[in-house]
mmCIF file of C-alpha atoms in Angstrom:
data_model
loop_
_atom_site.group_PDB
_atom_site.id
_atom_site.type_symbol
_atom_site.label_atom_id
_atom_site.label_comp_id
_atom_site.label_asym_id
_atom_site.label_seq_id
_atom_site.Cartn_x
_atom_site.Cartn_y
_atom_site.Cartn_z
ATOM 1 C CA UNK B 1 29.125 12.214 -88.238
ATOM 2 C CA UNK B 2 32.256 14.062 -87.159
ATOM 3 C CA UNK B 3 34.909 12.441 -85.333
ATOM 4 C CA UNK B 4 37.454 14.334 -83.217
ATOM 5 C CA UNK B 5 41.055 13.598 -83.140
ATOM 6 C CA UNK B 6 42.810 14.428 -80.147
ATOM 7 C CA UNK B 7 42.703 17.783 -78.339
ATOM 8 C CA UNK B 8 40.092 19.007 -80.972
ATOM 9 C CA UNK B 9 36.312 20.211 -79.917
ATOM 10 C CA UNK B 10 33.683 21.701 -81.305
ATOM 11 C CA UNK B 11 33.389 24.556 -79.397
ATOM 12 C CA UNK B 12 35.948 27.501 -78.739
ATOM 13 C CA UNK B 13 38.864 26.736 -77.014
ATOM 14 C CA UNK B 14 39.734 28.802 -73.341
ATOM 15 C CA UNK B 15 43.032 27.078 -72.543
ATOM 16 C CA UNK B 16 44.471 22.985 -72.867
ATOM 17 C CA UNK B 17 47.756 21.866 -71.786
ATOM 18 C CA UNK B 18 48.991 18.341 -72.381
ATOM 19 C CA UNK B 19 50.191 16.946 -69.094
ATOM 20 C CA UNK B 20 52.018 13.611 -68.824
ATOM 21 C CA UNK B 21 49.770 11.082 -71.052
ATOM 22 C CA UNK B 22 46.895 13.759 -70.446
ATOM 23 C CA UNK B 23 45.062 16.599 -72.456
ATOM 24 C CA UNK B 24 43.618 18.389 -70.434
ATOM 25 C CA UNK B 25 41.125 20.963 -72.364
ATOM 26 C CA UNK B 26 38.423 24.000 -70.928
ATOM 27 C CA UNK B 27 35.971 24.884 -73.603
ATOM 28 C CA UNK B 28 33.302 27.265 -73.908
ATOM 29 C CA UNK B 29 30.150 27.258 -75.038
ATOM 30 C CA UNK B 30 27.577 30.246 -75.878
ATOM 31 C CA UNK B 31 24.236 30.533 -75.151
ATOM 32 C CA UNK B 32 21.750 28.298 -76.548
ATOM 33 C CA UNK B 33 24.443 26.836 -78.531
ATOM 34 C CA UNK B 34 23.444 23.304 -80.154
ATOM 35 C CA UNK B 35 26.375 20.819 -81.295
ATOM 36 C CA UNK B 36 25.215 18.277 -83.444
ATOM 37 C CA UNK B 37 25.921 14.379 -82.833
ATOM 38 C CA UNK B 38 29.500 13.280 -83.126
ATOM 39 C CA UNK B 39 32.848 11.770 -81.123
ATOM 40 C CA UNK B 40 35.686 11.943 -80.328
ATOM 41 C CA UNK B 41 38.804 9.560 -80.849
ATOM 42 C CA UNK B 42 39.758 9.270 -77.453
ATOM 43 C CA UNK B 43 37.672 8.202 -74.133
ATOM 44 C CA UNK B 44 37.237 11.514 -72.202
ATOM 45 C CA UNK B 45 35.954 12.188 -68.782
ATOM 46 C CA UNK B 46 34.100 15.808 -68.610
ATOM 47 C CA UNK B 47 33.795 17.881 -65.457
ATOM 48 C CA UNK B 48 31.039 20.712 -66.259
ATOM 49 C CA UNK B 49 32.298 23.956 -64.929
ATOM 50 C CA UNK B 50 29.318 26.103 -65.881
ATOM 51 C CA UNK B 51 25.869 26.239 -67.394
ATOM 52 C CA UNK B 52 23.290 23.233 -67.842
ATOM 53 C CA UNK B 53 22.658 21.436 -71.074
ATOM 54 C CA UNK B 54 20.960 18.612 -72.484
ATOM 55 C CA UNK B 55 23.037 15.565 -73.851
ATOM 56 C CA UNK B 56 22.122 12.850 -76.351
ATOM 57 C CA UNK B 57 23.759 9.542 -76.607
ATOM 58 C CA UNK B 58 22.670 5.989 -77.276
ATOM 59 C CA UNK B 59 19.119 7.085 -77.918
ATOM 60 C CA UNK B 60 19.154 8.145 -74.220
ATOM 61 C CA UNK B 61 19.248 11.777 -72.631
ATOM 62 C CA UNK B 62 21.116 13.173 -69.849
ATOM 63 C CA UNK B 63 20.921 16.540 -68.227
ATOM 64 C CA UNK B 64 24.510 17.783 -67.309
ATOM 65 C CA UNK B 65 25.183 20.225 -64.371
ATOM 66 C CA UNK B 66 28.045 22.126 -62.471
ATOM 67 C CA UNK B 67 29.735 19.964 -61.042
ATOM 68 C CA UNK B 68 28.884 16.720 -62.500
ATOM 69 C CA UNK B 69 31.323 14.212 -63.954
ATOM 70 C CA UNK B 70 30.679 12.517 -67.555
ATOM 71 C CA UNK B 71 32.609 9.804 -68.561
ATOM 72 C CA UNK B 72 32.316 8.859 -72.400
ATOM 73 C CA UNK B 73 33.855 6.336 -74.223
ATOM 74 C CA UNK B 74 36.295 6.563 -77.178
ATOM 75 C CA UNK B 75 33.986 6.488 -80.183
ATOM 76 C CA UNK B 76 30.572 7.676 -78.529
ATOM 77 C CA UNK B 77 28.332 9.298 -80.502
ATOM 78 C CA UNK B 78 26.455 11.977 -78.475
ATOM 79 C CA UNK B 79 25.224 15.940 -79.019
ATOM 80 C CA UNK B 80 24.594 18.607 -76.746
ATOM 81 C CA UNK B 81 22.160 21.648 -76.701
ATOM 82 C CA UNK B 82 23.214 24.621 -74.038
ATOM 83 C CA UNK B 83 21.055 26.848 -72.250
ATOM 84 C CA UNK B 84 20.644 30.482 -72.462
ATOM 85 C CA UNK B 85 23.702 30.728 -70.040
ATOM 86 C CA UNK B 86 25.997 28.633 -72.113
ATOM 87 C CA UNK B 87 29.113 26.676 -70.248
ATOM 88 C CA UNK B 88 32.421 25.601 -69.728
ATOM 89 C CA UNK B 89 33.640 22.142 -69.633
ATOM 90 C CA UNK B 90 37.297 20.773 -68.598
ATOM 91 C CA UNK B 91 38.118 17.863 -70.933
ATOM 92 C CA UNK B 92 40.585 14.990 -69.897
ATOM 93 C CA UNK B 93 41.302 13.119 -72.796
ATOM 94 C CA UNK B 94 42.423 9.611 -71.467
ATOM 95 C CA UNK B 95 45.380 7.697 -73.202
ATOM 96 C CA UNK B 96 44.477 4.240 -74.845
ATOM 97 C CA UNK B 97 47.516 2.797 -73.271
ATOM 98 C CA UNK B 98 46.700 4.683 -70.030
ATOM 99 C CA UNK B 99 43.094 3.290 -70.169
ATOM 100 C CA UNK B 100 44.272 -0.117 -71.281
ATOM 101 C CA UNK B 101 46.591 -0.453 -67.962
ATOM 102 C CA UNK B 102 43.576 0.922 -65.973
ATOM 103 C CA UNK B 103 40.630 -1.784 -66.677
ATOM 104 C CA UNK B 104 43.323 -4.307 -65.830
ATOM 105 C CA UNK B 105 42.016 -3.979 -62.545
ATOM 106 C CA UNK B 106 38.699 -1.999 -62.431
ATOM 107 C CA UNK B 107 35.983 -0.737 -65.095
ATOM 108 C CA UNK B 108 37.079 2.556 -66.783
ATOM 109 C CA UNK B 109 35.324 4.015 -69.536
ATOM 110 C CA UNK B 110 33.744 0.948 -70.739
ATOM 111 C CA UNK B 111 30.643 2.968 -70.974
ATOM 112 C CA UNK B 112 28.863 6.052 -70.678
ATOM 113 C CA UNK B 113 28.328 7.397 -66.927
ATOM 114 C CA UNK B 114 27.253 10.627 -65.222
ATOM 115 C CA UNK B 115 27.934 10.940 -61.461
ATOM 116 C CA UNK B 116 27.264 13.725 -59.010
ATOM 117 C CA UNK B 117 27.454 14.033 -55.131
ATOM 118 C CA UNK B 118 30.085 15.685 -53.291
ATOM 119 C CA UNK B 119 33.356 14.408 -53.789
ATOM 120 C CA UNK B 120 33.166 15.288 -57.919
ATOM 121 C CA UNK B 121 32.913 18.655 -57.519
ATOM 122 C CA UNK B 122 35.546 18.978 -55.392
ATOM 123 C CA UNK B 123 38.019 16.631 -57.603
ATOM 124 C CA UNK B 124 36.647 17.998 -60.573
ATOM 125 C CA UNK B 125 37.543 21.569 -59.604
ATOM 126 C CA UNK B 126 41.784 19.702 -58.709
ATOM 127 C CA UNK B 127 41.849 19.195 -61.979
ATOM 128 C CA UNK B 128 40.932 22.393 -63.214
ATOM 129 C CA UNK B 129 43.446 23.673 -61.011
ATOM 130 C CA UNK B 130 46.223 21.802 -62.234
ATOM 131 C CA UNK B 131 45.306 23.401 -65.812
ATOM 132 C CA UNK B 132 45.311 26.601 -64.211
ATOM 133 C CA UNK B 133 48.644 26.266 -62.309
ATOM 134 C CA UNK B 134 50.546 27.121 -65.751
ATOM 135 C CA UNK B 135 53.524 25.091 -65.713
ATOM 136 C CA UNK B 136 53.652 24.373 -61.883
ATOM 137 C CA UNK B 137 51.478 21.079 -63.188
ATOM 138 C CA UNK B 138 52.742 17.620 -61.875
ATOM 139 C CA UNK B 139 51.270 14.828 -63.944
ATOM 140 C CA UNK B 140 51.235 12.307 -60.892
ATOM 141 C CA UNK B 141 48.646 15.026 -59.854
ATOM 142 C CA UNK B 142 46.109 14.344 -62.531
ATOM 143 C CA UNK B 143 46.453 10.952 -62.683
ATOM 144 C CA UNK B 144 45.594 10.565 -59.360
ATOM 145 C CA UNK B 145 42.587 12.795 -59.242
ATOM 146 C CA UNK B 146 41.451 10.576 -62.082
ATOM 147 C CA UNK B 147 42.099 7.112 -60.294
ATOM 148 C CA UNK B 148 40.120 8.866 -57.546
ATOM 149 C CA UNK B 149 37.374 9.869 -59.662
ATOM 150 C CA UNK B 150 36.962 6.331 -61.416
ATOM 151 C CA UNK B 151 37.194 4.976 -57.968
ATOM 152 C CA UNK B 152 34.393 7.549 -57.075
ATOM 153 C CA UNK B 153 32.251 6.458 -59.926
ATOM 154 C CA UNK B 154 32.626 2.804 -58.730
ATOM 155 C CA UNK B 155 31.537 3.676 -55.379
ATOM 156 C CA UNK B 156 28.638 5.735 -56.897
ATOM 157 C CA UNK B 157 27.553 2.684 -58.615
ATOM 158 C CA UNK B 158 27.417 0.718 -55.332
ATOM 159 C CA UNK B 159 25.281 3.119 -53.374
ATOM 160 C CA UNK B 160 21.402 2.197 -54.360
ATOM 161 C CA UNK B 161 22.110 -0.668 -52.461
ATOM 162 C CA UNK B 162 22.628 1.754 -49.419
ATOM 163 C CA UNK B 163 20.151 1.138 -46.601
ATOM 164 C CA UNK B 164 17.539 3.971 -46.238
ATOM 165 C CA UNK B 165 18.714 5.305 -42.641
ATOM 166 C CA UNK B 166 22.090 5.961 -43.997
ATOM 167 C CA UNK B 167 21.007 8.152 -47.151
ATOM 168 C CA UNK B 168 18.643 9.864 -44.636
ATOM 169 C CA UNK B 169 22.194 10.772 -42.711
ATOM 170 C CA UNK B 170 23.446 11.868 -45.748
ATOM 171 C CA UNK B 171 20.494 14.543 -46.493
ATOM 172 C CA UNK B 172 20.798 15.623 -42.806
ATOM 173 C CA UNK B 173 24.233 16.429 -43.642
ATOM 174 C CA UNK B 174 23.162 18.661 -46.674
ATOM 175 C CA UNK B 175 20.571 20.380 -44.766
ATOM 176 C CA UNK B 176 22.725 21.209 -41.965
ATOM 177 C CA UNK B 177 26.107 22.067 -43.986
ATOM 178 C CA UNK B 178 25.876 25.453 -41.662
ATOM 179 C CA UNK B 179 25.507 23.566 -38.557
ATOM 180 C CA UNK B 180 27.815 22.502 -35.902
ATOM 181 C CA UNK B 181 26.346 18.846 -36.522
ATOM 182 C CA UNK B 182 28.170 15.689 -34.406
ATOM 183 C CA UNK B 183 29.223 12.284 -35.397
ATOM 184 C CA UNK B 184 26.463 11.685 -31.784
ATOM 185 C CA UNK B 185 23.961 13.728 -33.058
ATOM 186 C CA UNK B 186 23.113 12.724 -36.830
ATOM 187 C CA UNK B 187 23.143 9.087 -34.889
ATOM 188 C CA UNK B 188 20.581 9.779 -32.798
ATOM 189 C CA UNK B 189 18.671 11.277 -35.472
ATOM 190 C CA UNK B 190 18.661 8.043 -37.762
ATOM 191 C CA UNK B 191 18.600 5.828 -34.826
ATOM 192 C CA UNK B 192 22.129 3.779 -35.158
ATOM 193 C CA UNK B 193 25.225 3.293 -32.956
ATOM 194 C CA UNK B 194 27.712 6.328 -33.948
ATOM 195 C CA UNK B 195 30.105 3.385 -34.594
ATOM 196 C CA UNK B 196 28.153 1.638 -36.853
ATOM 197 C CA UNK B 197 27.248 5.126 -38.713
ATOM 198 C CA UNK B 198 30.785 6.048 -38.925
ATOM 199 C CA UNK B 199 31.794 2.459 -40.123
ATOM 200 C CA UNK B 200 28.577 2.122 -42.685
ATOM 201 C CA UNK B 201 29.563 5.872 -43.975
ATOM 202 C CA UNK B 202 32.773 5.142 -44.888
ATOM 203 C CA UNK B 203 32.008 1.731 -46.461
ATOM 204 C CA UNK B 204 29.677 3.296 -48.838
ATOM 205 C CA UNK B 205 31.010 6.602 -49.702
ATOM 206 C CA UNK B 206 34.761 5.938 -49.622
ATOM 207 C CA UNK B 207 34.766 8.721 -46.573
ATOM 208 C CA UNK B 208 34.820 10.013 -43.109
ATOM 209 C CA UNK B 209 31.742 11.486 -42.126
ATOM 210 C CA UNK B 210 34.140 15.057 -41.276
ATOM 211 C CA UNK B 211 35.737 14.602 -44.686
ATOM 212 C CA UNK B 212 32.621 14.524 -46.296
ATOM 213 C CA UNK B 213 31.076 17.820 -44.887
ATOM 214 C CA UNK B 214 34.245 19.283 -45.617
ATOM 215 C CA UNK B 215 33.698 18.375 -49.259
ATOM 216 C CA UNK B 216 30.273 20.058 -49.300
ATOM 217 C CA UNK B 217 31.732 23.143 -47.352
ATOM 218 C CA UNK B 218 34.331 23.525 -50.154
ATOM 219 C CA UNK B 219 32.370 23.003 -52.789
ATOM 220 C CA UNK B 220 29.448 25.323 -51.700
ATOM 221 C CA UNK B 221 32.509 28.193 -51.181
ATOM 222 C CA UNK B 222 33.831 27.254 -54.567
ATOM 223 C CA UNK B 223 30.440 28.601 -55.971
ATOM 224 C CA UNK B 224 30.388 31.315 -54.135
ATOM 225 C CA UNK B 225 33.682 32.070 -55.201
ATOM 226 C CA UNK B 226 33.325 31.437 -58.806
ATOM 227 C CA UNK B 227 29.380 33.304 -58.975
ATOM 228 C CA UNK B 228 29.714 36.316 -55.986
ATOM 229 C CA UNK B 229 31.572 38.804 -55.125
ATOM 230 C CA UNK B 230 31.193 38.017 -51.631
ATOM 231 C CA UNK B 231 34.019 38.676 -49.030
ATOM 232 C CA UNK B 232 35.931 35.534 -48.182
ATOM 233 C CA UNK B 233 34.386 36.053 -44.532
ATOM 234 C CA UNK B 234 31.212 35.614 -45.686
ATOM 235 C CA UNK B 235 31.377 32.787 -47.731
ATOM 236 C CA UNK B 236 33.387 31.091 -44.387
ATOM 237 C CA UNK B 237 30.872 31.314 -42.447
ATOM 238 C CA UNK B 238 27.923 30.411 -44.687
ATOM 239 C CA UNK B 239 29.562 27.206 -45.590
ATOM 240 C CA UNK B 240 29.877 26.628 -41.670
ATOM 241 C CA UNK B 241 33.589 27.045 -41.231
ATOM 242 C CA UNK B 242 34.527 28.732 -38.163
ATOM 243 C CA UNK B 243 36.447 31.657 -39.202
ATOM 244 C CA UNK B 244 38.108 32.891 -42.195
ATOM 245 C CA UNK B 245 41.320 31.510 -40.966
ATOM 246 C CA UNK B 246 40.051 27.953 -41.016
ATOM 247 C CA UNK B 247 38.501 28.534 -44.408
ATOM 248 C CA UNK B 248 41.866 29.605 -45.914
ATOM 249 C CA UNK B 249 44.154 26.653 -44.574
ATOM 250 C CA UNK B 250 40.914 23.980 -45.753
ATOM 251 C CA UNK B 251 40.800 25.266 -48.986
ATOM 252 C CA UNK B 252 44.663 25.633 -49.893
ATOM 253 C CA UNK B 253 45.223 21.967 -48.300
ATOM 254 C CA UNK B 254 42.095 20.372 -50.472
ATOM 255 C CA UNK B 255 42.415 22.981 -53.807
ATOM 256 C CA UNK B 256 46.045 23.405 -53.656
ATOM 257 C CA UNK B 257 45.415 27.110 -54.146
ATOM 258 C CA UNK B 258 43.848 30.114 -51.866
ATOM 259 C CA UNK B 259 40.537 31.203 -52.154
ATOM 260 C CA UNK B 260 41.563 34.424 -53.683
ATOM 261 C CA UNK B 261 43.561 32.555 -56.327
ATOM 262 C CA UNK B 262 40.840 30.351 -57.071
ATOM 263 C CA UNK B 263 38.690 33.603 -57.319
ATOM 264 C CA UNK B 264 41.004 34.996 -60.010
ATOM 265 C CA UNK B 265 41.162 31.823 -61.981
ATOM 266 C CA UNK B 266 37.901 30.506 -62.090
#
């Protein structure tokens, strides 16, 4: 079995920048292509960009998706087979020392993990901006979007214990990303105080109710950024912002770039 030092893949390359402790690596993959099992020296935490593929590891199989987060730990074995659309991945190659100081206080790598849901797109696609920015990169940057992520993950973990009204809010929220859809409303429609919704919300996924549709709207705009050629108008108002004023402020404060930026880099 192969095993990767730092900053090496086995796939081509796009762009990788060391940033503080960090490596942070985008790598492409063509279609169909099949890498067979190894690891890598360091514990790395992979946002998928693009494509689908299947993933081996510890006799188990994962499928992997835009916008999902893997976290892998140093030494795991694991191999991946692409679709006919191949991918891109971002790589964040995390620090011994880094990770050491980190499970001082909280679980960090200490095992394979896959988490979607709407705040790992959207920190996911931070991070790839920071490798994008060229040398306008601030290392306090990415290691907060990674405490954030871990946090995420942790959070993740906690949510099957979420009571069933709540997760119905949730899907409401998905269903309606378009909609002009009130803290009042989605109450009534799960049958709780909005207090209690609001309070139970942010418990169990670490945000506001508002934050958390913003997340969705961003990331659904993201996509359509990344995969259309759509005017920015359009993609406003189809992820249910009110104009394409209040798209461009939201998306510069959250991405720390403009949509049109994020367009050209992506």
């Amino acid at each position: 079995m192969i095993r990767f030092s730092p900053a090496r893949f086995p796939a081509p390359i796009v762009r990788t920048r060391p940033i503080g402790d960090f490596v942070l690596t985008e790598t492409r993959y063509g279609a169909g292509a099949a890498l067979p099992t190894h690891a890598h020296e360091y514990a790395c935490l992979v946002f998928v960009l693009q494509g689908r593929f299947a993933e081996r590891f510890e006799s188990k199989q994962r499928v992997a998706e835009p916008g999902m987060v893997i976290v892998r730990p140093e030494g795991e074995p694991h191999s991946d087979r692409f679709d006919a659309g191949g991918g891109r991945c971002l790589n964040v190659e995390l620090p011994p020392r880094w990770l050491a100081r980190v499970r001082e206080q909280a679980r960090a790598a200490d095992r394979s993990a896959a988490f979607t849901g709407a705040a790992f797109p959207l920190l996911g696609r931070r991070l790839h901006e920071e490798l994008a920015h060229g040398d306008d990169v601030s290392p306090l940057a990415v290691e907060s979007l990674l405490l954030a992520l871990f946090t995420e993950g942790a959070r993740a973990e906690r949510r099957s214990a979420a009571p069933s009204w709540l997760m119905t809010a949730k899907h409401l929220i998905h269903d309606r990303l378009a909609m002009r859809l009130t803290l009042e409303e989605l109450a009534e429609e799960v049958r709780v105080h909005p207090v209690h919704l609001a309070v139970t919300f942010r418990r169990v996924f670490g945000v506001t109710v508002a934050a958390y549709i913003r997340q969705l709207r961003i990331e659904q705009a993201c996509r359509a950024l990344r995969d259309s050629d759509a005017p920015l108008v359009e993609i406003a108002l189809a992820a249910g912002f009110a104009d394409q004023s209040h798209f461009g402020r939201t998306f510069k404060r959250l991405m720390r770039s403009t949509p049109g930026e994020y367009r050209r880099n992506s």
